[in-house]
Amino acid sequence: MPTNFTVVKVEDMGDGSNSGAVAGGSRPISLDKVFQEEGDVSSPEPEPDESHKESTPFLNSNDDEDCSYEDKNMALYEEEMDSTPMVASLLNKLANYTNLTQGVREHEEAEDGVRRVAVMVPQMGTFIGVYLPCMQNILGVVLFLRLTWIVGTAGILESLAIVSMCCICTLLTAISMSAIATNGVVPAGGSYYMISRSLGPEFGGAVGLCFYLGTTFAGSLYILGTIEILLMYIVPFDAMKVLDENDMRIYGTCCLLLMALVVFVGVKYVNKLALVFLSCVALSIMAIYAGAAKTLIEPPAFNVCMLGNRALKNEMFDKCEKTELVTNLFCGLNSTCDFFESNNMSEIVAIPGLRSDVIKENLWSNYDDANMIIEKKISPKLPSVKAGSKDQYYVINDITTYFTLLVGIYFPSVTGIMAGSNRSGDLRDAQRSIPVGTILAIVTTSFLYISFVFLFGACIEGVVLRDKFGFSVKTMPVIGVLAWPSPWVIVIGSFFSCCGAGLQSLTGAPRLLQAIARDGIIPLLQVFGHGKRNGEPTWALLLTVGICEIGILIASLDKVAPILSMFFLMCYLFVNLACAVQTLLRTPNWRPRFKFYHWTLSFLGMSLCLSLMFICSWYYAIGAILIAGCIYKYIEYRGAVKEWGDGIRGLSLNAARYALIRLEEAPLHTKNWRPQLLVLCKLNSDLKVKHPRLLSFTSQLKAGKGLTIVGSVLEGTYMTRKADAIAGEQNMKAAMAAERTKGFSHVIVSSSLRDGFSILIQSAGLGGMKHNAVLMPWPAGWKQARDSLAQRNFIETVRETTEAHQALLVAKNIDHFPDNHERLKEGSIDVWWIVHDGGLLMLLPFLLMQHKVWRKCKMRVFTVAQLDDNSIQMKKDLQVFLYQLRLDAEVEVVEMHDSDISAFTYERTLKMEQRSQMLKEMQLSRTEREREAQLIHDRNTAAHSASNDKAAGATPEHVRMTWTKDKLLNERNKHREGMAVKDMFNMKPEWENLNQANVRRMHTAVKLNEVVKKKSKDSELVLLNMPGPPRNKKGEENYMEFLEVLMEGLDRVLLVRGGGREVITIYS
């Protein structure tokens, strides 16, 4: 739906006296003049940088210098002018935007030493800018040197199938490419830019390099074609035999170096010769049509000499008769002349013409093995004869032919459809010209190829069509025999066409490699992003020449063609994939101006590309896929992180959303349960992770599986500590990467640590991907703290995780835990199973021992038997239970009989209660002092206000403090002196006043600690059931002391508290 814009001019109705002055003391000016001056300021044009283009939402949105916007018409928006420019400024930048082709025009200007214009507006339209370059790249070497041979070998019907498949493939790809190219401005870089920005840097780099390799091998193909034309038809060495491979290598290398020198000197010469090369192609095509039309009047005077049904090389015979010379050739010494004597020599017309019935003979295929003599079809059909060493006078099939081989050889003739998109910077309206010009060029060339298949099959004799090098027509190209007025039109035209195409490949491939290198996605290729002072990609050109030389050393056009077919098909496949992904995702930015596309067409084109790859050559296809896969993994592992808004990221988001919705549909089964951790980290004053070993332990426990969220809390307000939160999160990500912890990080700002941790516990995660366990370090300094804040925070965290039905893991001495580089050679992980809370105690050691740090440790399970328990039966039952759980562990039952409470227990309980009482008094003193100070302030204020209404002799009321600092110190010293004087026996009356519940708990902690130290003091890790805090808050001040006594004397301890559900099962 078109959108109408209306521009309204706002006039300044006030006079200059009421307007603010522009900075610098000048007289007031209007906002329009400010923008006009800003637009007129000439600044040096920045170097093209893709990362800068990607980081800004608008074109050329460079950082303008600070301006003073003091026009009162727009005063409401003046404070936001730096971040949200006026529409007039934005439109001015869009109007001045330019997008030159990567390298070509700038290099020409640099070579001339003159900068023609500061901003050059592209001038080329659809015909010159897209249609003709595509035609020139599509029509080339295969048309002139191999199409007649393909038609003669495959027959008209199968040749039509080959041409149709390839043309449909390129047409579907062009439709997808048109949709991508019209979805916004396509900077220089063409197909690589489109694929990388649509599918991401990994796919973009892999396909970009494949496209580069395809373009490079295309240069090899064109150079081999040039040498074949030169040595076979222009200056032939031996008209009787096929070119020697070493000759192809030598002359091909010389031609490559010559072309590379031309490209190195300057691309402007290549661009100026492009029109000449295109004219040669056009003249050659017109000559073919003219020759076919002439056959209606008079067929060409070319005859083929036949011996029986076998074609002979005409260069050897002046007359097609059995003369004495001919007889000696066939019946000389050691030669068998039975076939010669039993068959007559005759001549047939090489080009019978359109009026003949030769089309019936050429409808069907004539595949044959290598070194077989080419024979005319006769009835009844005779078996083919393999040529011997004495049969060099016959026309021989040089390679084994079959349908899939011909597909691979023909496909390069339809490549070149991206020539228009590669020139997007030179087009007047790229979003209109690229679709129209490309599709029109494909339709035109498809018509030409299909018509040529019919014309060749209807005009040329079958044995001549199958004569690849034209030996039967006096060593002239078969297509040249059909052309009018002379075969030399085709010879010269095809020669210059191949030269021009080779130069274009050597010009485009280095610039494509340079674009990939400058994107920085492949660190290995960074050196190829540099070049000469004018930007010429010198190093990229050297690499291109080296790779092109590999193709030339193959020395066979028929063997090189399938190689470049693989790389081009790979590129086309991902163009279709990019369009299909963007269409199915329906991202808001996907708004192509080209509307004649659909995801089914893109999917069909993608499937056809993949099928053609394996049809051409399954081993080349696997090789190309492996090369692209290796490049993909290399970029994923070592490449730079780029965010281009690509479709793969959008696809990942859609897949994640779908998976999250599916996860919420049903509760998680016990068999799939694994700890999804929320790791509560603390940041130090430098905003660095205080305990990095906590992240190491997380990675050892998780091994990259499941969900890990690392969270931290900063005290304050988000408005004041936003920068700290961002810096802390970056430091946390760096620490996670260093400790190989895979997961997510999040730093929040809250008014208190308690509220912040509560928010994390409640809201971390999304949908079904929420944490089910919390990992945190033991607050080691809680006793030395001046207040009980750390203690209360820890206890509230324990309560909240219990209420949320989440497991809790508390690591004591986390800094003593092994890092990821250590390897524990021996030792044990001891599990003290006191109460059953879902089996998490059993699962955690198994998960830890999957990691290489803990792999050599053994698992030991201890449980406690009371006086009424049968310890022997408990051990047997526990062994059976562990066997059913498929866990290998040693089992031991520890007997703890009832015993009297020791004096040590009473002593620890007394110290604990005295400390708790002291903390209460300190807290009370602080609270009372604040309350009484406020009371004094309030009463003095009331007295001061009342003095205005009373006599001056009235005295204010005095306030007596009930608690002072001296009183607090006296009470504290009294407790200390009492503890120092009394001995154990004098304390017994105070023991009787202790809370008996606390005494019992302390007794349990002391006795259990003694047993654990005796059995597990030397173990690498001890896992203990973590007792919960008291239900009422009256006794919570002693909870931390009980846990401290329980873990006393142990180095590495992990307190485990289950989440209230079974997490391990004996069932499969």
Coordinates of C-alpha atoms in Angstrom, one line a residue, residues 652-666 707 744 764-771:
S652 CA 17.1 -19.7 16.0
L653 CA 14.8 -17.3 17.8
N654 CA 11.7 -18.9 16.3
A655 CA 13.0 -22.4 17.1
A656 CA 13.7 -21.3 20.6
R657 CA 10.2 -19.8 21.0
Y658 CA 8.6 -23.0 19.7
A659 CA 10.7 -25.1 22.0
L660 CA 9.9 -23.0 25.0
I661 CA 6.2 -23.2 24.3
R662 CA 6.4 -27.0 23.9
L663 CA 8.3 -27.2 27.2
E664 CA 5.5 -25.6 29.1
E665 CA 2.9 -27.9 27.7
A666 CA 3.9 -30.8 30.0
L707 CA 20.6 -24.2 31.5
F744 CA 23.7 -16.6 30.3
A764 CA 15.4 -15.8 36.1
G765 CA 14.8 -17.9 33.0
L766 CA 11.9 -17.9 30.6
G767 CA 9.0 -20.3 30.2
G768 CA 10.1 -23.9 30.4
M769 CA 13.7 -22.9 30.5
K770 CA 13.8 -21.8 34.2
H771 CA 16.3 -22.8 36.8

